XYZ file of C-alpha atoms in Angstrom:
415
model
C 0.130 0.124 0.045
C 1.679 3.379 -1.070
C 0.244 6.972 -0.856
C 0.202 9.059 -3.594
C -0.490 12.079 -2.081
C -2.950 13.347 -4.101
C -4.643 15.407 -1.836
C -1.754 16.962 -0.132
C -2.180 20.556 -1.913
C -5.718 20.272 -0.709
C -4.919 20.104 2.970
C -2.723 22.949 2.263
C -4.820 24.922 0.755
C -7.496 24.229 3.075
C -5.530 24.969 6.100
C -4.317 28.501 4.318
C -7.682 29.498 4.077
C -8.821 28.749 7.635
C -5.965 30.884 8.824
C -7.306 33.104 6.499
C -10.601 33.607 7.484
C -9.343 33.436 11.381
C -7.456 36.404 10.524
C -9.700 38.777 8.501
C -12.931 37.231 10.385
C -14.079 36.142 7.454
C -16.715 33.086 7.938
C -16.918 32.146 3.751
C -13.369 31.429 4.308
C -13.888 28.615 7.558
C -16.159 27.035 5.501
C -13.708 27.057 2.476
C -11.433 25.641 5.116
C -13.891 23.029 6.264
C -14.849 21.434 3.644
C -11.396 21.187 2.371
C -10.276 19.400 5.483
C -13.259 16.978 4.471
C -11.917 16.001 1.328
C -8.476 15.394 2.900
C -9.913 13.031 5.647
C -12.228 11.427 3.000
C -9.577 9.108 2.037
C -9.300 7.624 5.476
C -12.650 6.649 5.679
C -12.422 4.239 2.609
C -11.157 0.356 2.294
C -7.954 0.064 0.868
C -8.057 -1.963 -2.639
C -7.134 -5.434 -2.430
C -6.875 -6.490 -5.945
C -7.366 -10.293 -6.178
C -7.128 -10.981 -10.384
C -6.415 -13.351 -12.250
C -4.648 -12.816 -16.178
C -4.820 -15.842 -19.109
C -3.145 -15.087 -22.022
C -3.972 -16.167 -25.628
C -1.399 -16.614 -28.459
C -2.310 -16.577 -31.864
C 0.577 -18.887 -32.447
C 2.443 -20.530 -29.917
C 5.041 -21.518 -32.060
C 5.899 -19.328 -34.677
C 8.815 -18.922 -36.936
C 11.571 -15.845 -36.729
C 10.159 -13.023 -38.058
C 6.677 -14.022 -37.769
C 3.988 -11.725 -35.870
C 1.766 -13.005 -33.137
C -1.276 -11.443 -31.515
C -1.522 -11.586 -27.575
C -5.025 -11.418 -26.054
C -4.961 -10.866 -22.308
C -7.521 -11.488 -20.233
C -7.492 -10.034 -16.911
C -10.814 -10.739 -14.388
C -11.747 -9.892 -11.347
C -12.470 -12.260 -8.420
C -12.226 -9.670 -5.823
C -14.343 -6.354 -4.649
C -14.921 -3.385 -6.864
C -11.847 -2.087 -8.005
C -12.420 1.894 -9.416
C -9.290 2.125 -11.115
C -6.717 -0.412 -12.091
C -3.563 -0.119 -14.219
C -1.988 -3.479 -16.198
C 1.344 -3.191 -17.681
C 1.498 -6.703 -19.489
C 5.254 -8.715 -19.309
C 5.990 -9.133 -22.714
C 9.478 -10.961 -23.129
C 12.403 -8.521 -22.844
C 14.112 -9.718 -26.081
C 10.553 -8.925 -27.890
C 9.040 -5.900 -29.170
C 5.633 -4.979 -29.740
C 4.908 -4.328 -33.187
C 1.034 -2.779 -32.765
C -0.981 -2.327 -30.204
C -0.191 -1.919 -26.533
C 0.410 -4.025 -23.913
C -1.098 -1.343 -21.209
C -4.684 -1.201 -20.343
C -6.841 0.980 -17.521
C -9.935 -0.061 -16.758
C -12.848 -0.058 -13.897
C -13.191 -3.475 -12.092
C -16.590 -4.426 -10.777
C -16.765 -7.577 -8.886
C -16.658 -10.910 -11.771
C -16.126 -9.152 -14.320
C -13.373 -9.011 -17.310
C -11.564 -6.853 -19.547
C -9.298 -7.930 -22.782
C -6.833 -6.097 -24.840
C -4.630 -7.378 -27.539
C -1.083 -6.223 -28.903
C 1.102 -7.648 -31.659
C 4.826 -8.850 -31.133
C 7.751 -9.397 -33.578
C 8.998 -13.045 -33.262
C 12.658 -14.036 -33.135
C 14.809 -16.875 -32.470
C 14.642 -18.655 -28.704
C 12.240 -19.442 -26.712
C 10.607 -16.506 -24.980
C 8.629 -17.086 -21.439
C 6.526 -14.080 -20.541
C 7.083 -12.073 -17.409
C 4.321 -11.661 -15.143
C 1.993 -8.523 -15.526
C 1.894 -5.341 -13.065
C -1.431 -4.011 -11.929
C -1.410 -0.946 -9.773
C -5.315 -0.447 -8.200
C -6.067 2.844 -6.949
C -9.203 3.517 -4.139
C -12.055 5.316 -5.321
C -10.060 8.924 -3.688
C -6.937 7.605 -5.357
C -5.035 8.903 -2.492
C -3.476 4.899 -1.805
C -2.683 2.630 -4.322
C -1.142 -1.283 -4.030
C 1.270 -2.329 -7.050
C 1.079 -6.275 -7.394
C 2.020 -9.224 -9.828
C 0.113 -11.448 -11.782
C 1.301 -14.017 -13.445
C 0.641 -17.067 -16.110
C 2.818 -19.587 -17.529
C 2.800 -18.193 -21.418
C 6.178 -18.825 -23.665
C 6.433 -18.583 -27.218
C 8.453 -21.105 -28.931
C 10.405 -19.921 -31.948
C 12.940 -22.323 -32.286
C 11.425 -23.380 -35.400
C 12.294 -27.315 -36.027
C 14.482 -29.602 -34.686
C 18.159 -28.619 -36.632
C 20.307 -32.252 -37.160
C 23.751 -31.828 -34.747
C 27.027 -31.708 -36.679
C 28.504 -34.611 -34.693
C 31.805 -35.934 -36.027
C 33.113 -39.698 -36.445
C 33.978 -40.292 -32.683
C 31.163 -43.022 -32.039
C 29.881 -45.584 -29.424
C 29.466 -49.395 -30.144
C 25.825 -48.921 -30.248
C 23.186 -48.370 -33.261
C 22.673 -44.623 -34.019
C 22.641 -42.703 -37.251
C 25.942 -41.532 -37.369
C 27.310 -42.910 -40.990
C 30.616 -44.777 -40.690
C 32.933 -45.508 -42.988
C 33.240 -49.552 -42.084
C 30.824 -52.482 -42.961
C 28.365 -53.347 -40.328
C 24.643 -53.144 -39.662
C 22.871 -49.795 -42.133
C 21.140 -49.476 -45.255
C 23.710 -48.100 -47.602
C 25.661 -50.219 -49.326
C 29.089 -50.288 -49.008
C 31.317 -53.197 -50.257
C 31.358 -56.741 -51.334
C 33.965 -59.016 -49.765
C 34.343 -63.234 -49.570
C 31.999 -64.932 -48.026
C 32.803 -66.368 -44.336
C 31.500 -69.007 -42.516
C 28.645 -67.625 -40.875
C 27.520 -64.783 -42.743
C 23.682 -64.043 -42.670
C 21.959 -66.017 -45.356
C 20.173 -62.741 -46.502
C 23.558 -60.365 -46.781
C 25.104 -63.037 -49.356
C 24.839 -61.564 -53.142
C 22.874 -64.154 -54.921
C 22.800 -62.633 -58.132
C 26.676 -62.776 -58.405
C 27.234 -66.328 -57.484
C 24.374 -67.174 -59.993
C 26.437 -65.901 -62.554
C 30.149 -66.451 -61.401
C 29.264 -68.776 -58.988
C 31.694 -67.601 -56.227
C 29.735 -66.661 -53.063
C 30.281 -63.060 -51.559
C 28.843 -61.153 -48.732
C 27.335 -57.568 -49.311
C 28.033 -54.914 -46.675
C 26.468 -51.848 -45.643
C 27.818 -49.262 -43.881
C 27.785 -49.109 -40.411
C 25.604 -46.722 -38.247
C 26.509 -45.801 -34.795
C 25.523 -43.346 -31.977
C 27.453 -40.870 -30.143
C 28.109 -38.826 -26.982
C 27.679 -35.656 -27.566
C 27.651 -32.450 -24.749
C 26.311 -29.502 -26.075
C 28.398 -26.652 -24.816
C 27.340 -23.405 -24.501
C 29.634 -20.283 -24.512
C 27.687 -17.867 -22.269
C 30.317 -16.181 -21.057
C 30.360 -11.960 -20.641
C 32.236 -11.552 -23.654
C 29.737 -13.638 -25.592
C 26.418 -11.578 -24.878
C 26.555 -9.377 -27.990
C 24.282 -8.419 -29.981
C 23.733 -7.025 -33.434
C 21.286 -3.724 -33.220
C 17.716 -5.075 -31.965
C 18.552 -8.251 -32.247
C 18.743 -10.646 -29.933
C 22.404 -11.489 -28.249
C 24.394 -14.560 -28.952
C 23.533 -16.184 -25.537
C 20.243 -16.391 -26.770
C 20.923 -17.946 -30.078
C 23.136 -20.416 -28.827
C 20.919 -21.510 -25.501
C 17.944 -21.568 -29.230
C 20.158 -24.058 -31.022
C 20.793 -26.132 -28.027
C 16.894 -26.880 -27.797
C 16.444 -27.186 -31.342
C 20.107 -30.042 -31.139
C 18.887 -31.743 -28.123
C 15.602 -33.143 -30.118
C 17.325 -34.504 -32.883
C 20.263 -35.869 -31.358
C 18.078 -37.569 -28.763
C 16.298 -39.213 -31.224
C 19.048 -40.278 -32.981
C 19.408 -42.447 -30.297
C 22.484 -40.506 -29.176
C 23.456 -39.581 -25.037
C 23.392 -36.274 -24.955
C 24.802 -33.507 -22.330
C 24.845 -30.359 -21.483
C 27.672 -27.819 -20.393
C 28.284 -24.246 -20.252
C 30.828 -21.765 -19.702
C 30.036 -18.595 -17.885
C 28.976 -17.297 -14.343
C 28.083 -20.431 -13.030
C 29.107 -24.007 -13.858
C 26.422 -26.031 -15.516
C 26.501 -29.771 -16.222
C 24.206 -32.227 -16.990
C 25.852 -35.868 -17.397
C 25.142 -37.448 -21.347
C 21.901 -39.683 -21.022
C 19.105 -40.394 -23.352
C 15.446 -40.851 -22.523
C 12.742 -38.588 -22.555
C 13.122 -37.663 -19.043
C 16.953 -36.874 -19.926
C 16.008 -34.675 -22.629
C 12.908 -33.123 -20.574
C 15.815 -32.297 -17.602
C 17.932 -30.569 -20.672
C 15.289 -28.499 -21.737
C 14.650 -27.596 -18.430
C 18.203 -26.451 -17.345
C 18.459 -24.616 -20.861
C 15.416 -22.570 -19.567
C 16.041 -22.074 -15.669
C 20.168 -22.281 -15.145
C 20.946 -19.388 -14.000
C 24.324 -19.763 -16.395
C 21.577 -19.107 -19.452
C 20.487 -15.715 -18.036
C 19.534 -13.368 -20.526
C 21.604 -10.928 -18.916
C 25.143 -10.259 -19.122
C 26.724 -11.818 -15.613
C 28.698 -9.405 -13.635
C 31.080 -12.177 -12.328
C 32.857 -15.035 -13.489
C 35.281 -17.518 -12.668
C 38.621 -17.817 -14.303
C 37.712 -19.579 -18.066
C 40.683 -21.920 -17.603
C 39.296 -22.998 -14.542
C 35.817 -24.132 -16.218
C 37.939 -25.821 -19.048
C 39.855 -27.993 -16.956
C 36.754 -28.724 -14.762
C 34.573 -29.726 -18.180
C 37.546 -31.663 -19.645
C 37.984 -33.767 -16.081
C 34.194 -34.541 -16.867
C 34.366 -35.432 -20.157
C 34.920 -39.051 -20.921
C 37.043 -40.232 -23.462
C 34.032 -40.561 -26.289
C 32.561 -37.385 -26.095
C 32.387 -35.524 -28.996
C 31.452 -31.658 -27.886
C 29.517 -29.387 -29.942
C 30.479 -25.595 -29.093
C 27.881 -22.757 -29.227
C 29.800 -19.253 -29.349
C 29.664 -16.641 -31.368
C 33.785 -16.511 -31.225
C 33.561 -13.197 -29.219
C 37.750 -13.329 -28.582
C 40.492 -15.831 -29.247
C 40.467 -17.412 -25.563
C 37.207 -19.495 -26.948
C 38.790 -20.624 -29.782
C 41.893 -22.111 -27.893
C 39.702 -23.674 -26.028
C 37.841 -25.494 -29.045
C 41.496 -26.199 -30.007
C 42.577 -27.826 -26.446
C 39.902 -29.872 -26.295
C 39.869 -31.625 -29.997
C 43.274 -31.954 -29.404
C 42.643 -34.001 -25.591
C 40.584 -36.045 -28.334
C 37.290 -35.041 -27.881
C 36.160 -34.378 -31.628
C 34.668 -30.461 -31.292
C 32.567 -29.286 -33.433
C 31.432 -25.350 -33.567
C 28.071 -23.896 -34.637
C 28.843 -19.947 -34.206
C 25.755 -17.292 -34.671
C 26.835 -14.585 -36.190
C 25.680 -11.014 -34.319
C 28.379 -8.817 -35.987
C 26.933 -5.656 -37.802
C 28.314 -3.321 -40.237
C 26.888 0.069 -38.598
C 30.253 1.307 -37.536
C 34.100 0.401 -37.661
C 33.958 -1.156 -34.366
C 31.928 -3.456 -35.488
C 32.828 -3.841 -38.768
C 36.171 -4.478 -37.016
C 34.547 -6.897 -34.810
C 33.458 -9.330 -38.096
C 36.796 -9.331 -39.476
C 38.066 -10.557 -36.129
C 35.554 -13.356 -35.936
C 36.310 -13.752 -39.848
C 40.402 -14.412 -38.507
C 38.567 -16.747 -35.969
C 36.951 -19.002 -37.927
C 39.469 -19.356 -40.492
C 41.617 -20.743 -37.845
C 39.153 -23.032 -36.620
C 38.801 -24.604 -39.900
C 42.539 -25.116 -40.255
C 42.959 -26.655 -37.608
C 40.799 -29.508 -38.521
C 37.643 -27.929 -36.534
C 34.582 -28.198 -38.804
C 32.818 -24.457 -38.009
C 28.902 -23.792 -39.009
C 27.926 -19.874 -39.676
C 24.464 -19.167 -38.468
C 23.250 -16.229 -39.939
C 20.013 -14.496 -37.634
C 18.045 -14.790 -40.689
C 18.485 -18.250 -41.409
C 16.907 -21.305 -39.980
C 19.637 -23.474 -38.196
C 18.672 -26.359 -39.996
C 19.149 -24.747 -43.306
C 22.597 -23.510 -42.286
C 23.332 -26.835 -41.025
C 22.017 -28.424 -44.257
C 25.453 -28.159 -46.210
C 27.471 -30.001 -43.553
C 29.034 -33.698 -44.546
C 26.908 -36.037 -43.633
C 29.654 -38.858 -44.137
C 32.796 -38.870 -42.202
C 35.598 -41.270 -41.794
C 36.345 -43.793 -38.822
């Protein structure tokens, strides 16, 4: 409860009128003073506003593509007593902007009545949960007001379709979707070889046997699974952004969410890690519950917060902690804007330790200033350095879906 001091001037004028009336012996002035005092006392005999409101949001499309516009319809219902003056400001996600209409509304609420209003937002990559709406309710005199929030779980999922991960040849001895350059189970032809005792009958090349009388066995390319850790660069330097665009960490988290689905679908063991204000680690695993746990971490863990950290531990310390947790067969998909040389050196080191590293780099550089163009040149140099080291890099521009950016990557690998 806060006092607005709306009637403070009335009290001062009333006292002044009373004093003048006494001094010059004018009853009309004294009467004016009494009226002012009555107005000043009026708010104190009223009950305090006690807002009891419920909010609902409807989205015209909860899973839009980046660049689409979504209509948000907000309905606020009064489940308490009469509220003569209510101001509502909806909690638009921080990275989205209102394109049409307003998320603000003022209303008089009778008990049980509802008020609806709509506005439109432009969408960008990522998952965007709505913040609680802010409500300010005043009593009928306007002397007292109460500020509170009302919330409803609403989220815009703008991660588009799942994108196949850029995995390399470090695989496990179990069936997956990564094609290897050796014979085994699979669907793609690899070679024919001389028949060996114990070979399955359905793999014998009977056409060749009919022509030549030689028994040969057909082999297909083996398809294996992998252990993968999605590593998000969420250090302060990674929170770069082009003008009016989400920062690179938001893009990286969005990419991690998309890759989680496809990697789990392809029967890989998938883990999650982050560099930044706080260590984030999820052991590689499989299954729906593990995927849900990873998605929950991406949505709620402080390492992926929307604002950059003011303090963070030494990067070298976090790299060593991560390296100690990675098994010898784990490969790493690094999601980073490559904002400095330290992350490039980290990718090289992990690759040198035997963890096959692939990099997906959201491009958040601009051309509007000399500084932005210089940052773009430095990033290009880092991309080139990684590629010369044998680390594959996928450049991801904000206007391109991640799945399209990954479409032309090499899918066949050398074992």
